[in-house]
Amino acid sequence: MTAGNKLARILATRTGDAIELAFVTEDGRTTRVLASDDQIDRLVDELEDILNSPAEGGSGEPPAAA
């Protein structure tokens, strides 16, 4: 797995039946992904769980993909 890049901004737009997310990193690179409405709902739920939980001194590594 490659090292993470610091996020500069996220852009989102609807593209047909999908939602397009564009992740722009501080070094100027952009990664675009398409997601379904259901995938976005699950992402929002996971982010809310993280934001509502106490901060932990974790390893800084992302969790394993589900």
Backbone as a chain_set.jsonl record, in Angstrom:
{"seq": "MTAGNKLARILATRTGDAIELAFVTEDGRTTRVLASDDQIDRLVDELEDILNSPAEGGSGEPPAAA", "coords": {"N": [[0.839, -1.169, 0.0], [0.511, 2.243, -0.76], [1.88, 5.307, 0.577], [-0.181, 7.682, 2.319], [-1.737, 10.669, 1.005], [-2.008, 14.118, 1.722], [-5.151, 15.57, 1.954], [-6.55, 18.155, 0.034], [-8.949, 19.178, -0.951], [-12.387, 18.195, -1.537], [-14.573, 17.412, -4.103], [-17.913, 17.078, -5.253], [-20.341, 15.71, -7.447], [-23.315, 14.976, -9.292], [-23.4, 12.451, -11.707], [-25.069, 11.284, -14.156], [-26.501, 8.276, -13.166], [-24.806, 7.975, -11.069], [-22.711, 9.235, -8.371], [-20.133, 11.447, -8.571], [-17.013, 11.719, -7.088], [-14.34, 13.846, -6.48], [-11.112, 13.851, -5.405], [-8.762, 16.017, -4.326], [-5.374, 16.408, -3.842], [-2.796, 17.886, -1.761], [-0.522, 18.103, -3.319], [-1.505, 18.613, -5.777], [-2.582, 16.575, -7.313], [-5.383, 14.813, -8.695], [-7.92, 12.545, -7.957], [-10.522, 10.739, -9.257], [-13.64, 9.226, -8.544], [-16.475, 7.083, -9.034], [-19.559, 6.611, -7.423], [-22.31, 4.798, -6.042], [-25.612, 5.8, -4.902], [-26.191, 4.332, -2.585], [-23.604, 3.596, -1.733], [-22.569, 6.118, -1.087], [-24.302, 6.807, 1.016], [-23.493, 4.878, 2.923], [-20.831, 5.676, 3.265], [-21.181, 8.239, 4.384], [-22.432, 7.487, 6.8], [-20.298, 6.062, 8.026], [-18.391, 8.119, 8.266], [-19.773, 9.863, 9.987], [-19.872, 8.228, 12.271], [-17.143, 8.152, 12.901], [-16.607, 10.882, 13.374], [-18.217, 11.304, 15.588], [-17.109, 9.766, 17.555], [-14.761, 9.323, 20.269], [-11.509, 10.806, 19.929], [-8.706, 8.83, 19.1], [-5.433, 7.621, 19.802], [-4.445, 6.374, 17.31], [-2.767, 4.296, 14.818], [-2.544, 5.783, 12.552], [-2.865, 4.604, 10.18], [-5.057, 3.696, 7.513], [-8.223, 1.961, 7.927], [-8.73, -1.554, 7.209], [-9.994, -2.447, 4.008], [-13.469, -2.901, 3.485]], "CA": [[0.0, 0.0, 0.0], [1.298, 3.466, -0.839], [1.674, 6.285, 1.648], [-1.314, 8.573, 2.1], [-1.493, 12.043, 0.597], [-2.86, 15.047, 2.462], [-6.285, 16.029, 1.177], [-6.723, 19.603, -0.057], [-10.385, 19.415, -1.067], [-13.23, 17.158, -2.133], [-15.667, 17.934, -4.914], [-18.907, 16.042, -5.54], [-21.367, 16.081, -8.408], [-24.055, 13.831, -9.843], [-23.061, 12.123, -13.087], [-26.021, 10.234, -14.524], [-27.023, 7.563, -12.005], [-23.759, 7.886, -10.051], [-22.172, 10.454, -7.776], [-18.696, 11.524, -8.814], [-16.216, 12.383, -6.066], [-12.982, 14.185, -6.913], [-10.243, 14.112, -4.266], [-7.595, 16.787, -4.753], [-4.358, 16.38, -2.794], [-1.993, 19.105, -1.658], [0.467, 18.173, -4.406], [-2.213, 18.952, -7.004], [-3.141, 15.421, -8.018], [-6.825, 14.603, -8.54], [-8.419, 11.188, -8.169], [-11.978, 10.764, -9.404], [-14.307, 7.931, -8.392], [-17.926, 7.077, -9.145], [-20.174, 5.837, -6.35], [-23.774, 4.732, -6.06], [-26.262, 6.467, -3.779], [-26.025, 3.471, -1.421], [-22.222, 3.709, -1.274], [-22.43, 7.427, -0.448], [-24.988, 6.7, 2.31], [-22.629, 4.123, 3.848], [-19.678, 6.526, 3.554], [-21.634, 9.275, 5.323], [-22.62, 6.822, 8.093], [-18.984, 5.779, 8.595], [-17.774, 9.383, 8.656], [-20.473, 10.335, 11.181], [-19.401, 7.415, 13.39], [-15.793, 8.6, 13.248], [-16.68, 12.225, 13.941], [-18.919, 11.259, 16.868], [-16.391, 8.926, 18.509], [-13.607, 10.026, 20.845], [-10.253, 10.672, 19.177], [-7.812, 7.823, 19.663], [-4.064, 7.685, 19.312], [-4.268, 5.225, 16.433], [-1.516, 4.155, 14.068], [-2.526, 6.666, 11.407], [-3.118, 3.811, 8.984], [-6.501, 3.536, 7.256], [-8.717, 0.604, 8.245], [-8.776, -2.488, 6.089], [-11.182, -2.283, 3.15], [-14.556, -3.826, 3.835]], "C": [[0.893, 1.243, 0.0], [0.976, 4.389, 0.336], [0.515, 7.199, 1.296], [-0.858, 9.963, 1.675], [-2.458, 12.938, 1.347], [-3.916, 15.627, 1.528], [-6.372, 17.55, 1.209], [-8.202, 19.954, -0.152], [-11.078, 18.231, -1.702], [-14.34, 17.867, -2.895], [-16.622, 16.788, -5.209], [-19.926, 16.581, -6.521], [-22.094, 14.818, -8.858], [-23.694, 13.685, -11.304], [-23.958, 10.976, -13.514], [-26.6, 9.611, -13.268], [-26.036, 7.538, -10.841], [-23.456, 9.262, -9.459], [-20.671, 10.401, -7.986], [-18.05, 12.31, -7.693], [-14.836, 12.644, -6.652], [-12.199, 14.573, -5.668], [-8.994, 14.801, -4.786], [-6.613, 16.812, -3.587], [-3.526, 17.659, -2.831], [-0.958, 19.226, -2.769], [-0.188, 18.387, -5.768], [-2.79, 17.788, -7.783], [-4.63, 15.269, -7.711], [-7.147, 13.15, -8.843], [-9.931, 11.27, -8.194], [-12.512, 9.35, -9.271], [-15.807, 8.128, -8.569], [-18.482, 6.171, -8.066], [-21.682, 5.856, -6.518], [-24.329, 5.513, -4.864], [-26.068, 5.661, -2.49], [-24.603, 3.564, -0.866], [-21.982, 5.045, -0.568], [-23.112, 7.42, 0.914], [-24.116, 5.985, 3.338], [-21.394, 4.937, 4.231], [-20.038, 7.603, 4.572], [-21.821, 8.666, 6.71], [-21.277, 6.561, 8.778], [-18.298, 7.056, 9.063], [-18.44, 9.965, 9.899], [-20.035, 9.551, 12.413], [-18.024, 7.88, 13.852], [-15.84, 9.969, 13.933], [-17.323, 12.251, 15.312], [-18.234, 10.383, 17.908], [-15.2, 9.712, 19.072], [-12.354, 9.786, 20.0], [-9.359, 9.669, 19.894], [-6.423, 8.044, 19.087], [-3.756, 6.49, 18.451], [-2.951, 5.254, 15.686], [-1.422, 5.134, 12.91], [-2.766, 5.94, 10.102], [-4.616, 3.703, 8.759], [-6.931, 2.124, 7.621], [-8.705, -0.262, 6.989], [-10.071, -2.278, 5.298], [-12.217, -3.319, 3.517], [-14.958, -4.654, 2.643]], "O": [[1.913, 1.279, 0.688], [-0.058, 4.26, 0.991], [0.255, 7.463, 0.122], [0.268, 10.374, 1.955], [-3.605, 12.558, 1.584], [-3.599, 16.114, 0.443], [-6.281, 18.162, 2.272], [-8.663, 20.904, 0.481], [-10.447, 17.376, -2.323], [-14.962, 18.802, -2.391], [-16.189, 15.651, -5.396], [-20.328, 17.742, -6.45], [-21.537, 13.722, -8.805], [-23.68, 14.661, -12.054], [-23.64, 9.814, -13.26], [-27.126, 10.312, -12.404], [-26.394, 7.121, -9.74], [-23.884, 10.295, -9.974], [-20.016, 9.425, -7.619], [-18.47, 13.423, -7.377], [-14.236, 11.753, -7.253], [-12.571, 15.507, -4.959], [-8.255, 14.236, -5.592], [-6.975, 17.193, -2.474], [-3.554, 18.409, -3.806], [-0.558, 20.335, -3.124], [0.488, 18.348, -6.796], [-3.427, 17.995, -8.815], [-5.077, 15.561, -6.602], [-6.706, 12.597, -9.851], [-10.551, 11.802, -7.273], [-11.937, 8.398, -9.799], [-16.341, 9.201, -8.29], [-17.946, 5.091, -7.816], [-22.254, 6.801, -7.062], [-23.595, 5.841, -3.933], [-25.811, 6.232, -1.431], [-24.42, 3.606, 0.351], [-21.273, 5.098, 0.436], [-22.568, 7.966, 1.874], [-24.008, 6.425, 4.483], [-20.956, 4.898, 5.381], [-19.284, 7.849, 5.513], [-21.409, 9.268, 7.702], [-21.133, 6.811, 9.975], [-17.691, 7.078, 10.134], [-17.758, 10.502, 10.772], [-19.845, 10.131, 13.481], [-17.769, 7.989, 15.052], [-15.185, 10.18, 14.953], [-17.014, 13.124, 16.122], [-18.725, 10.266, 19.03], [-14.699, 10.64, 18.438], [-12.166, 8.71, 19.433], [-9.266, 9.658, 21.122], [-6.275, 8.599, 17.998], [-2.906, 5.672, 18.802], [-2.121, 6.137, 15.901], [-0.347, 5.31, 12.337], [-2.863, 6.561, 9.043], [-5.376, 3.625, 9.725], [-6.118, 1.2, 7.627], [-8.674, 0.238, 5.865], [-11.114, -1.968, 5.873], [-11.891, -4.466, 3.822], [-15.857, -5.488, 2.746]]}, "num_chains": 1, "name": "protein.A"}
